């Protein structure tokens, strides 16, 4: 079980959370889909809670800060200095929506929007180090941004986080790269497709992409891209019953594995 109990390196997608319009319904939907249990939710933290998998913190969930907003998943990047990162965001043409804000002893949170209108967050860890389980069924697997202008997005995120990019083998004609800070790939960034969601998307590991897709449909969600085999696993893009998009990645089918 891949786990981590120390802060993630700066620039790494280290946490995701969900802004819910109906907390009870969202907890039930995602709990059934991913096998999550929940801790926290105290009033002093605005009802924000941690979803756990196998006893380890996997994601966060809380009521929408602005009731008029649509439910969505937010990707947070680790930072060693939230104030300095916020300054770089502004200098690169982005907007800081929530200035660096201490969340008790747990850490410092920032919410920002890149120049193309895509929302993301920063997390400077304190006692809460971010995701403590990953690449396990029901846990975070990957984060990627789909941008109208992928080249401009790469310039922005390089200015903020120092990313470098590598083209993906097997991507065909698709404009898609992984990003890193000099080591292993940390996530992906590509050109938006007219048929799929834009912005930062969260991909969760699942045992079966087909079973997860069927469960989402049965619960009132939508299939934005049906499960398909890729060189990295069987992948689908889905939307929950409130319209929030997310992705799932499972094992390739037996037929694909056999060639």
Short mmCIF file of N, CA and C in Angstrom, two decimals, residues 7-185:
data_model
loop_
_atom_site.label_atom_id
_atom_site.label_comp_id
_atom_site.label_asym_id
_atom_site.label_seq_id
_atom_site.Cartn_x
_atom_site.Cartn_y
_atom_site.Cartn_z
N UNK A 7 5.94 15.66 4.38
CA UNK A 7 5.51 16.62 3.36
C UNK A 7 5.97 16.23 1.96
N UNK A 8 5.12 16.50 0.98
CA UNK A 8 5.47 16.25 -0.41
C UNK A 8 6.41 17.33 -0.91
N UNK A 9 7.30 17.00 -1.85
CA UNK A 9 8.22 18.01 -2.40
C UNK A 9 7.46 19.15 -3.09
N UNK A 10 8.02 20.34 -3.01
CA UNK A 10 7.39 21.51 -3.63
C UNK A 10 7.12 21.25 -5.11
N UNK A 11 5.94 21.66 -5.56
CA UNK A 11 5.53 21.47 -6.94
C UNK A 11 4.77 20.20 -7.21
N UNK A 12 4.69 19.31 -6.22
CA UNK A 12 3.98 18.04 -6.39
C UNK A 12 2.49 18.23 -6.09
N UNK A 13 1.61 17.73 -6.94
CA UNK A 13 0.20 17.69 -6.54
C UNK A 13 0.08 16.82 -5.29
N UNK A 14 -0.25 17.44 -4.17
CA UNK A 14 -0.14 16.75 -2.89
C UNK A 14 -1.48 16.49 -2.21
N UNK A 15 -2.55 17.07 -2.74
CA UNK A 15 -3.84 16.96 -2.06
C UNK A 15 -4.93 17.34 -3.05
N UNK A 16 -6.09 16.78 -2.90
CA UNK A 16 -7.27 17.21 -3.65
C UNK A 16 -8.43 17.30 -2.67
N UNK A 17 -9.32 18.21 -2.94
CA UNK A 17 -10.55 18.23 -2.13
C UNK A 17 -11.74 18.56 -2.99
N UNK A 18 -12.90 18.26 -2.42
CA UNK A 18 -14.17 18.38 -3.13
C UNK A 18 -15.04 19.40 -2.42
N UNK A 19 -15.53 20.37 -3.18
CA UNK A 19 -16.50 21.33 -2.66
C UNK A 19 -17.90 20.85 -2.97
N UNK A 20 -18.68 20.55 -1.94
CA UNK A 20 -19.97 19.89 -2.09
C UNK A 20 -21.12 20.85 -1.86
N UNK A 21 -22.17 20.69 -2.66
CA UNK A 21 -23.42 21.42 -2.43
C UNK A 21 -24.31 20.67 -1.45
N UNK A 22 -24.12 19.36 -1.34
CA UNK A 22 -24.87 18.51 -0.42
C UNK A 22 -23.87 17.52 0.19
N UNK A 23 -23.38 17.85 1.38
CA UNK A 23 -22.31 17.05 1.98
C UNK A 23 -22.74 15.61 2.22
N UNK A 24 -23.92 15.41 2.77
CA UNK A 24 -24.35 14.04 3.08
C UNK A 24 -24.44 13.19 1.82
N UNK A 25 -25.02 13.77 0.77
CA UNK A 25 -25.16 13.02 -0.48
C UNK A 25 -23.80 12.75 -1.12
N UNK A 26 -22.90 13.74 -1.07
CA UNK A 26 -21.57 13.56 -1.65
C UNK A 26 -20.78 12.50 -0.89
N UNK A 27 -20.86 12.53 0.44
CA UNK A 27 -20.18 11.51 1.25
C UNK A 27 -20.70 10.12 0.89
N UNK A 28 -21.98 10.00 0.71
CA UNK A 28 -22.55 8.69 0.38
C UNK A 28 -22.10 8.23 -1.00
N UNK A 29 -22.18 9.12 -1.99
CA UNK A 29 -21.81 8.76 -3.36
C UNK A 29 -20.35 8.32 -3.44
N UNK A 30 -19.43 9.16 -2.94
CA UNK A 30 -18.01 8.84 -3.06
C UNK A 30 -17.60 7.73 -2.11
N UNK A 31 -18.26 7.64 -0.96
CA UNK A 31 -17.96 6.55 -0.04
C UNK A 31 -18.26 5.20 -0.66
N UNK A 32 -19.41 5.10 -1.34
CA UNK A 32 -19.77 3.85 -2.01
C UNK A 32 -18.84 3.57 -3.19
N UNK A 33 -18.48 4.63 -3.93
CA UNK A 33 -17.67 4.45 -5.14
C UNK A 33 -16.24 4.03 -4.81
N UNK A 34 -15.63 4.69 -3.82
CA UNK A 34 -14.21 4.49 -3.56
C UNK A 34 -13.91 3.80 -2.23
N UNK A 35 -14.94 3.48 -1.45
CA UNK A 35 -14.71 2.81 -0.18
C UNK A 35 -14.14 3.71 0.89
N UNK A 36 -14.51 5.01 0.83
CA UNK A 36 -13.97 5.96 1.80
C UNK A 36 -14.75 5.93 3.11
N UNK A 37 -14.03 6.23 4.18
CA UNK A 37 -14.62 6.57 5.47
C UNK A 37 -14.22 8.01 5.77
N UNK A 38 -14.84 8.62 6.78
CA UNK A 38 -14.67 10.05 6.99
C UNK A 38 -14.31 10.37 8.43
N UNK A 39 -13.43 11.36 8.58
CA UNK A 39 -13.08 11.88 9.90
C UNK A 39 -13.10 13.40 9.84
N UNK A 40 -13.28 14.03 10.99
CA UNK A 40 -13.29 15.48 11.04
C UNK A 40 -14.69 16.04 10.82
N UNK A 41 -14.75 17.21 10.18
CA UNK A 41 -16.03 17.87 9.94
C UNK A 41 -16.46 18.81 11.06
N UNK A 42 -15.51 19.19 11.95
CA UNK A 42 -15.86 20.05 13.06
C UNK A 42 -16.28 21.44 12.58
N UNK A 43 -17.22 22.07 13.30
CA UNK A 43 -17.71 23.40 12.91
C UNK A 43 -16.59 24.44 12.83
N UNK A 44 -15.58 24.35 13.70
CA UNK A 44 -14.53 25.37 13.69
C UNK A 44 -13.70 25.32 12.41
N UNK A 45 -13.79 24.21 11.67
CA UNK A 45 -13.11 24.11 10.38
C UNK A 45 -14.12 24.12 9.22
N UNK A 46 -15.29 24.71 9.48
CA UNK A 46 -16.28 24.88 8.43
C UNK A 46 -16.90 23.60 7.92
N UNK A 47 -16.85 22.53 8.72
CA UNK A 47 -17.40 21.26 8.28
C UNK A 47 -16.49 20.47 7.38
N UNK A 48 -15.25 20.95 7.21
CA UNK A 48 -14.30 20.26 6.33
C UNK A 48 -13.87 18.94 6.98
N UNK A 49 -13.79 17.90 6.17
CA UNK A 49 -13.41 16.60 6.69
C UNK A 49 -12.42 15.91 5.78
N UNK A 50 -11.79 14.87 6.30
CA UNK A 50 -10.90 14.02 5.53
C UNK A 50 -11.60 12.72 5.18
N UNK A 51 -11.47 12.33 3.93
CA UNK A 51 -11.89 10.98 3.53
C UNK A 51 -10.67 10.08 3.64
N UNK A 52 -10.85 8.93 4.25
CA UNK A 52 -9.73 8.01 4.45
C UNK A 52 -9.96 6.71 3.69
N UNK A 53 -8.85 6.11 3.30
CA UNK A 53 -8.86 4.80 2.67
C UNK A 53 -7.83 3.95 3.42
N UNK A 54 -8.28 2.81 3.91
CA UNK A 54 -7.41 1.95 4.71
C UNK A 54 -6.81 2.71 5.88
N UNK A 55 -7.58 3.65 6.43
CA UNK A 55 -7.16 4.40 7.60
C UNK A 55 -6.24 5.57 7.32
N UNK A 56 -5.90 5.83 6.04
CA UNK A 56 -5.00 6.91 5.68
C UNK A 56 -5.75 8.02 4.95
N UNK A 57 -5.37 9.27 5.21
CA UNK A 57 -6.02 10.42 4.57
C UNK A 57 -5.84 10.35 3.06
N UNK A 58 -6.96 10.37 2.32
CA UNK A 58 -6.91 10.27 0.86
C UNK A 58 -7.24 11.59 0.19
N UNK A 59 -8.34 12.23 0.60
CA UNK A 59 -8.80 13.48 0.01
C UNK A 59 -9.53 14.27 1.08
N UNK A 60 -9.86 15.52 0.75
CA UNK A 60 -10.68 16.34 1.62
C UNK A 60 -12.04 16.60 1.01
N UNK A 61 -12.98 17.01 1.85
CA UNK A 61 -14.32 17.34 1.38
C UNK A 61 -14.92 18.38 2.32
N UNK A 62 -15.57 19.38 1.75
CA UNK A 62 -16.20 20.40 2.57
C UNK A 62 -17.31 21.09 1.82
N UNK A 63 -18.16 21.83 2.53
CA UNK A 63 -19.22 22.59 1.86
C UNK A 63 -18.61 23.66 0.97
N UNK A 64 -19.28 23.96 -0.12
CA UNK A 64 -18.84 25.03 -1.01
C UNK A 64 -18.72 26.34 -0.22
N UNK A 65 -17.60 27.04 -0.41
CA UNK A 65 -17.42 28.31 0.28
C UNK A 65 -18.39 29.36 -0.24
N UNK A 66 -18.67 29.31 -1.54
CA UNK A 66 -19.67 30.20 -2.15
C UNK A 66 -20.81 29.32 -2.65
N UNK A 67 -21.98 29.40 -2.00
CA UNK A 67 -23.08 28.50 -2.35
C UNK A 67 -23.48 28.53 -3.82
N UNK A 68 -23.18 29.62 -4.52
CA UNK A 68 -23.53 29.71 -5.93
C UNK A 68 -22.59 28.98 -6.85
N UNK A 69 -21.44 28.52 -6.32
CA UNK A 69 -20.47 27.80 -7.14
C UNK A 69 -20.97 26.39 -7.44
N UNK A 70 -20.37 25.79 -8.45
CA UNK A 70 -20.69 24.40 -8.80
C UNK A 70 -19.75 23.46 -8.06
N UNK A 71 -20.24 22.31 -7.62
CA UNK A 71 -19.35 21.33 -6.99
C UNK A 71 -18.20 20.97 -7.91
N UNK A 72 -17.02 20.81 -7.33
CA UNK A 72 -15.84 20.52 -8.14
C UNK A 72 -14.72 19.97 -7.27
N UNK A 73 -13.74 19.35 -7.97
CA UNK A 73 -12.51 18.90 -7.34
C UNK A 73 -11.42 19.94 -7.56
N UNK A 74 -10.61 20.20 -6.53
CA UNK A 74 -9.50 21.14 -6.61
C UNK A 74 -8.19 20.40 -6.37
N UNK A 75 -7.20 20.66 -7.23
CA UNK A 75 -5.84 20.12 -7.08
C UNK A 75 -4.98 21.12 -6.33
N UNK A 76 -4.28 20.65 -5.29
CA UNK A 76 -3.36 21.49 -4.51
C UNK A 76 -1.92 21.05 -4.76
N UNK A 77 -1.05 22.05 -4.93
CA UNK A 77 0.37 21.79 -5.13
C UNK A 77 1.12 22.11 -3.85
N UNK A 78 2.05 21.24 -3.49
CA UNK A 78 2.87 21.47 -2.32
C UNK A 78 3.77 22.69 -2.53
N UNK A 79 3.94 23.48 -1.48
CA UNK A 79 4.85 24.61 -1.52
C UNK A 79 5.55 24.72 -0.17
N UNK A 80 6.79 25.15 -0.20
CA UNK A 80 7.53 25.40 1.03
C UNK A 80 7.30 26.82 1.54
N UNK A 81 6.75 27.68 0.68
CA UNK A 81 6.53 29.09 1.04
C UNK A 81 5.32 29.60 0.28
N UNK A 82 4.15 29.56 0.92
CA UNK A 82 2.92 29.93 0.23
C UNK A 82 2.93 31.39 -0.21
N UNK A 83 3.50 32.27 0.61
CA UNK A 83 3.53 33.68 0.23
C UNK A 83 4.36 33.91 -1.03
N UNK A 84 5.53 33.27 -1.10
CA UNK A 84 6.37 33.42 -2.28
C UNK A 84 5.71 32.82 -3.51
N UNK A 85 5.03 31.68 -3.35
CA UNK A 85 4.33 31.07 -4.48
C UNK A 85 3.19 31.96 -4.95
N UNK A 86 2.47 32.58 -4.02
CA UNK A 86 1.39 33.49 -4.40
C UNK A 86 1.92 34.68 -5.18
N UNK A 87 3.07 35.18 -4.78
CA UNK A 87 3.69 36.30 -5.51
C UNK A 87 4.02 35.88 -6.93
N UNK A 88 4.58 34.68 -7.10
CA UNK A 88 4.92 34.21 -8.45
C UNK A 88 3.66 34.02 -9.29
N UNK A 89 2.58 33.58 -8.68
CA UNK A 89 1.32 33.42 -9.42
C UNK A 89 0.88 34.76 -9.99
N UNK A 90 0.91 35.79 -9.17
CA UNK A 90 0.49 37.12 -9.64
C UNK A 90 1.45 37.65 -10.71
N UNK A 91 2.74 37.48 -10.50
CA UNK A 91 3.72 37.97 -11.47
C UNK A 91 3.59 37.28 -12.82
N UNK A 92 3.11 36.02 -12.82
CA UNK A 92 2.96 35.27 -14.07
C UNK A 92 1.60 35.49 -14.72
N UNK A 93 0.77 36.36 -14.14
CA UNK A 93 -0.52 36.68 -14.75
C UNK A 93 -1.70 35.97 -14.16
N UNK A 94 -1.49 35.17 -13.11
CA UNK A 94 -2.59 34.50 -12.46
C UNK A 94 -3.23 35.38 -11.39
N UNK A 95 -4.27 34.87 -10.77
CA UNK A 95 -5.02 35.60 -9.75
C UNK A 95 -5.05 34.78 -8.47
N UNK A 96 -4.74 35.41 -7.36
CA UNK A 96 -4.85 34.75 -6.05
C UNK A 96 -6.22 35.08 -5.49
N UNK A 97 -7.06 34.06 -5.39
CA UNK A 97 -8.45 34.24 -4.95
C UNK A 97 -8.55 34.20 -3.42
N UNK A 98 -7.85 33.26 -2.82
CA UNK A 98 -7.77 33.18 -1.36
C UNK A 98 -6.30 33.32 -0.99
N UNK A 99 -5.97 34.43 -0.34
CA UNK A 99 -4.59 34.65 0.08
C UNK A 99 -4.15 33.56 1.05
N UNK A 100 -2.84 33.30 1.12
CA UNK A 100 -2.36 32.28 2.05
C UNK A 100 -3.00 32.42 3.44
N UNK A 101 -3.65 31.35 3.87
CA UNK A 101 -4.46 31.37 5.08
C UNK A 101 -4.09 30.18 5.94
N UNK A 102 -3.69 30.44 7.16
CA UNK A 102 -3.35 29.35 8.07
C UNK A 102 -4.62 28.61 8.49
N UNK A 103 -4.55 27.29 8.45
CA UNK A 103 -5.65 26.44 8.87
C UNK A 103 -5.22 25.75 10.16
N UNK A 104 -5.29 26.49 11.25
CA UNK A 104 -4.82 25.98 12.52
C UNK A 104 -3.39 25.49 12.41
N UNK A 105 -3.05 24.41 13.09
CA UNK A 105 -1.69 23.86 12.99
C UNK A 105 -1.48 22.99 11.76
N UNK A 106 -2.55 22.78 10.99
CA UNK A 106 -2.47 21.79 9.91
C UNK A 106 -1.66 22.27 8.72
N UNK A 107 -1.70 23.59 8.42
CA UNK A 107 -0.95 24.09 7.29
C UNK A 107 -1.53 25.39 6.78
N UNK A 108 -1.05 25.81 5.62
CA UNK A 108 -1.47 27.07 5.01
C UNK A 108 -2.03 26.79 3.62
N UNK A 109 -3.22 27.29 3.37
CA UNK A 109 -3.95 27.05 2.12
C UNK A 109 -4.03 28.32 1.30
N UNK A 110 -3.93 28.17 -0.01
CA UNK A 110 -4.10 29.26 -0.96
C UNK A 110 -4.94 28.73 -2.13
N UNK A 111 -5.81 29.58 -2.66
CA UNK A 111 -6.57 29.23 -3.87
C UNK A 111 -6.25 30.27 -4.94
N UNK A 112 -5.99 29.80 -6.16
CA UNK A 112 -5.60 30.70 -7.25
C UNK A 112 -6.27 30.27 -8.55
N UNK A 113 -6.17 31.15 -9.53
CA UNK A 113 -6.69 30.88 -10.88
C UNK A 113 -5.58 31.23 -11.87
N UNK A 114 -5.31 30.34 -12.80
CA UNK A 114 -4.28 30.63 -13.80
C UNK A 114 -4.84 31.60 -14.84
N UNK A 115 -3.99 32.12 -15.74
CA UNK A 115 -4.47 33.14 -16.70
C UNK A 115 -5.58 32.66 -17.62
N UNK A 116 -5.79 31.34 -17.74
CA UNK A 116 -6.87 30.82 -18.59
C UNK A 116 -8.12 30.47 -17.78
N UNK A 117 -8.13 30.84 -16.50
CA UNK A 117 -9.33 30.66 -15.70
C UNK A 117 -9.44 29.33 -14.99
N UNK A 118 -8.34 28.57 -14.93
CA UNK A 118 -8.37 27.26 -14.29
C UNK A 118 -7.94 27.37 -12.83
N UNK A 119 -8.78 26.87 -11.95
CA UNK A 119 -8.54 26.99 -10.52
C UNK A 119 -7.60 25.90 -10.01
N UNK A 120 -6.77 26.25 -9.03
CA UNK A 120 -5.91 25.29 -8.35
C UNK A 120 -5.57 25.85 -6.98
N UNK A 121 -4.93 25.04 -6.16
CA UNK A 121 -4.58 25.47 -4.82
C UNK A 121 -3.12 25.24 -4.50
N UNK A 122 -2.69 25.83 -3.39
CA UNK A 122 -1.38 25.58 -2.81
C UNK A 122 -1.59 25.05 -1.40
N UNK A 123 -0.68 24.18 -0.97
CA UNK A 123 -0.72 23.69 0.40
C UNK A 123 0.69 23.68 0.97
N UNK A 124 0.90 24.48 2.00
CA UNK A 124 2.15 24.48 2.76
C UNK A 124 1.87 23.69 4.02
N UNK A 125 2.43 22.52 4.12
CA UNK A 125 2.01 21.59 5.16
C UNK A 125 2.51 21.99 6.54
N UNK A 126 1.66 21.69 7.53
CA UNK A 126 2.04 21.71 8.93
C UNK A 126 1.89 20.30 9.44
N UNK A 127 0.93 20.09 10.34
CA UNK A 127 0.69 18.72 10.81
C UNK A 127 -0.01 17.87 9.76
N UNK A 128 -0.71 18.52 8.81
CA UNK A 128 -1.37 17.80 7.72
C UNK A 128 -0.45 17.86 6.50
N UNK A 129 0.09 16.71 6.13
CA UNK A 129 1.11 16.67 5.07
C UNK A 129 0.54 16.43 3.68
N UNK A 130 -0.79 16.32 3.57
CA UNK A 130 -1.40 16.03 2.28
C UNK A 130 -1.83 14.59 2.20
N UNK A 131 -1.95 14.09 0.99
CA UNK A 131 -2.40 12.71 0.79
C UNK A 131 -1.41 11.74 1.42
N UNK A 132 -1.92 10.82 2.22
CA UNK A 132 -1.06 9.84 2.88
C UNK A 132 -1.16 8.46 2.24
N UNK A 133 -2.03 8.34 1.23
CA UNK A 133 -2.14 7.11 0.45
C UNK A 133 -2.31 7.51 -1.00
N UNK A 134 -1.69 6.78 -1.91
CA UNK A 134 -1.73 7.13 -3.33
C UNK A 134 -1.50 5.88 -4.16
N UNK A 135 -1.93 5.96 -5.42
CA UNK A 135 -1.77 4.84 -6.35
C UNK A 135 -2.29 3.53 -5.78
N UNK A 136 -3.39 3.64 -5.06
CA UNK A 136 -4.08 2.50 -4.47
C UNK A 136 -5.56 2.69 -4.79
N UNK A 137 -6.30 1.62 -5.01
CA UNK A 137 -7.72 1.76 -5.32
C UNK A 137 -8.41 2.65 -4.30
N UNK A 138 -9.08 3.69 -4.80
CA UNK A 138 -9.75 4.64 -3.95
C UNK A 138 -8.89 5.81 -3.53
N UNK A 139 -7.69 5.92 -4.09
CA UNK A 139 -6.77 7.00 -3.74
C UNK A 139 -6.32 7.74 -5.00
N UNK A 140 -5.69 8.86 -4.77
CA UNK A 140 -5.20 9.71 -5.85
C UNK A 140 -4.17 8.97 -6.70
N UNK A 141 -4.34 9.06 -8.02
CA UNK A 141 -3.40 8.43 -8.94
C UNK A 141 -2.64 9.44 -9.79
N UNK A 142 -3.30 10.54 -10.19
CA UNK A 142 -2.70 11.44 -11.19
C UNK A 142 -3.50 12.73 -11.18
N UNK A 143 -2.84 13.82 -11.57
CA UNK A 143 -3.51 15.11 -11.77
C UNK A 143 -3.05 15.66 -13.10
N UNK A 144 -3.98 16.20 -13.87
CA UNK A 144 -3.63 16.75 -15.16
C UNK A 144 -4.50 17.95 -15.48
N UNK A 145 -3.92 18.87 -16.25
CA UNK A 145 -4.65 20.06 -16.69
C UNK A 145 -4.87 20.00 -18.18
N UNK A 146 -6.08 20.33 -18.59
CA UNK A 146 -6.42 20.45 -20.01
C UNK A 146 -6.71 21.94 -20.28
N UNK A 147 -5.87 22.56 -21.09
CA UNK A 147 -5.91 24.00 -21.29
C UNK A 147 -6.19 24.36 -22.74
N UNK A 148 -6.88 25.47 -22.94
CA UNK A 148 -7.13 25.94 -24.30
C UNK A 148 -5.82 26.25 -25.01
N UNK A 149 -4.88 26.85 -24.30
CA UNK A 149 -3.57 27.17 -24.86
C UNK A 149 -2.53 26.44 -24.01
N UNK A 150 -2.18 25.23 -24.43
CA UNK A 150 -1.28 24.40 -23.62
C UNK A 150 0.10 25.03 -23.49
N UNK A 151 0.58 25.67 -24.55
CA UNK A 151 1.92 26.27 -24.50
C UNK A 151 1.96 27.40 -23.47
N UNK A 152 0.92 28.24 -23.47
CA UNK A 152 0.87 29.33 -22.50
C UNK A 152 0.73 28.79 -21.08
N UNK A 153 -0.03 27.71 -20.92
CA UNK A 153 -0.18 27.10 -19.60
C UNK A 153 1.16 26.57 -19.11
N UNK A 154 1.94 25.97 -19.98
CA UNK A 154 3.25 25.47 -19.58
C UNK A 154 4.15 26.62 -19.10
N UNK A 155 4.09 27.74 -19.81
CA UNK A 155 4.91 28.89 -19.41
C UNK A 155 4.49 29.37 -18.02
N UNK A 156 3.19 29.44 -17.77
CA UNK A 156 2.70 29.91 -16.47
C UNK A 156 3.16 28.99 -15.35
N UNK A 157 2.95 27.70 -15.49
CA UNK A 157 3.28 26.78 -14.40
C UNK A 157 4.78 26.61 -14.22
N UNK A 158 5.55 26.82 -15.28
CA UNK A 158 7.00 26.87 -15.12
C UNK A 158 7.41 28.07 -14.29
N UNK A 159 6.79 29.22 -14.55
CA UNK A 159 7.12 30.43 -13.79
C UNK A 159 6.77 30.28 -12.31
N UNK A 160 5.70 29.56 -12.03
CA UNK A 160 5.24 29.41 -10.64
C UNK A 160 6.00 28.30 -9.92
N UNK A 161 6.13 27.14 -10.57
CA UNK A 161 6.66 25.96 -9.88
C UNK A 161 8.01 25.46 -10.41
N UNK A 162 8.49 26.05 -11.51
CA UNK A 162 9.75 25.59 -12.08
C UNK A 162 9.65 24.29 -12.85
N UNK A 163 8.47 24.01 -13.40
CA UNK A 163 8.28 22.74 -14.11
C UNK A 163 9.08 22.68 -15.39
N UNK A 164 9.51 21.47 -15.71
CA UNK A 164 9.98 21.13 -17.04
C UNK A 164 9.04 20.07 -17.59
N UNK A 165 9.06 19.86 -18.92
CA UNK A 165 8.04 19.04 -19.56
C UNK A 165 8.67 18.01 -20.48
N UNK A 166 8.01 16.86 -20.57
CA UNK A 166 8.44 15.80 -21.46
C UNK A 166 7.24 15.29 -22.24
N UNK A 167 7.42 15.13 -23.55
CA UNK A 167 6.37 14.59 -24.38
C UNK A 167 6.09 13.14 -23.97
N UNK A 168 4.85 12.73 -24.15
CA UNK A 168 4.43 11.39 -23.74
C UNK A 168 4.48 10.45 -24.94
N UNK A 169 5.23 9.37 -24.81
CA UNK A 169 5.25 8.35 -25.86
C UNK A 169 3.89 7.68 -25.92
N UNK A 170 3.42 7.44 -27.12
CA UNK A 170 2.13 6.79 -27.28
C UNK A 170 0.97 7.77 -27.29
N UNK A 171 1.28 9.06 -27.23
CA UNK A 171 0.22 10.06 -27.23
C UNK A 171 -0.28 10.43 -28.61
N UNK A 172 0.35 9.87 -29.64
CA UNK A 172 -0.08 10.18 -31.01
C UNK A 172 0.11 11.65 -31.32
N UNK A 173 -0.91 12.25 -31.95
CA UNK A 173 -0.84 13.66 -32.31
C UNK A 173 -1.31 14.57 -31.19
N UNK A 174 -1.68 13.99 -30.07
CA UNK A 174 -2.20 14.78 -28.96
C UNK A 174 -1.09 15.63 -28.33
N UNK A 175 -1.40 16.91 -28.06
CA UNK A 175 -0.45 17.82 -27.41
C UNK A 175 -0.55 17.58 -25.90
N UNK A 176 0.27 16.65 -25.42
CA UNK A 176 0.22 16.27 -24.01
C UNK A 176 1.63 16.00 -23.52
N UNK A 177 1.97 16.60 -22.37
CA UNK A 177 3.27 16.40 -21.76
C UNK A 177 3.09 16.08 -20.29
N UNK A 178 4.08 15.41 -19.72
CA UNK A 178 4.15 15.32 -18.27
C UNK A 178 4.98 16.50 -17.77
N UNK A 179 4.80 16.83 -16.49
CA UNK A 179 5.62 17.88 -15.89
C UNK A 179 6.35 17.33 -14.68
N UNK A 180 7.50 17.93 -14.40
CA UNK A 180 8.29 17.51 -13.24
C UNK A 180 9.14 18.69 -12.79
N UNK A 181 9.81 18.50 -11.67
CA UNK A 181 10.79 19.49 -11.21
C UNK A 181 12.19 18.91 -11.31
N UNK A 182 12.37 18.00 -12.24
CA UNK A 182 13.68 17.42 -12.49
C UNK A 182 13.78 15.95 -12.19
N UNK A 183 12.74 15.37 -11.59
CA UNK A 183 12.76 13.95 -11.27
C UNK A 183 11.67 13.21 -12.01
N UNK A 184 10.94 12.36 -11.30
CA UNK A 184 9.87 11.59 -11.90
C UNK A 184 8.70 12.50 -12.29
N UNK A 185 7.90 12.10 -13.29
CA UNK A 185 6.73 12.90 -13.67
C UNK A 185 5.79 13.08 -12.47
#
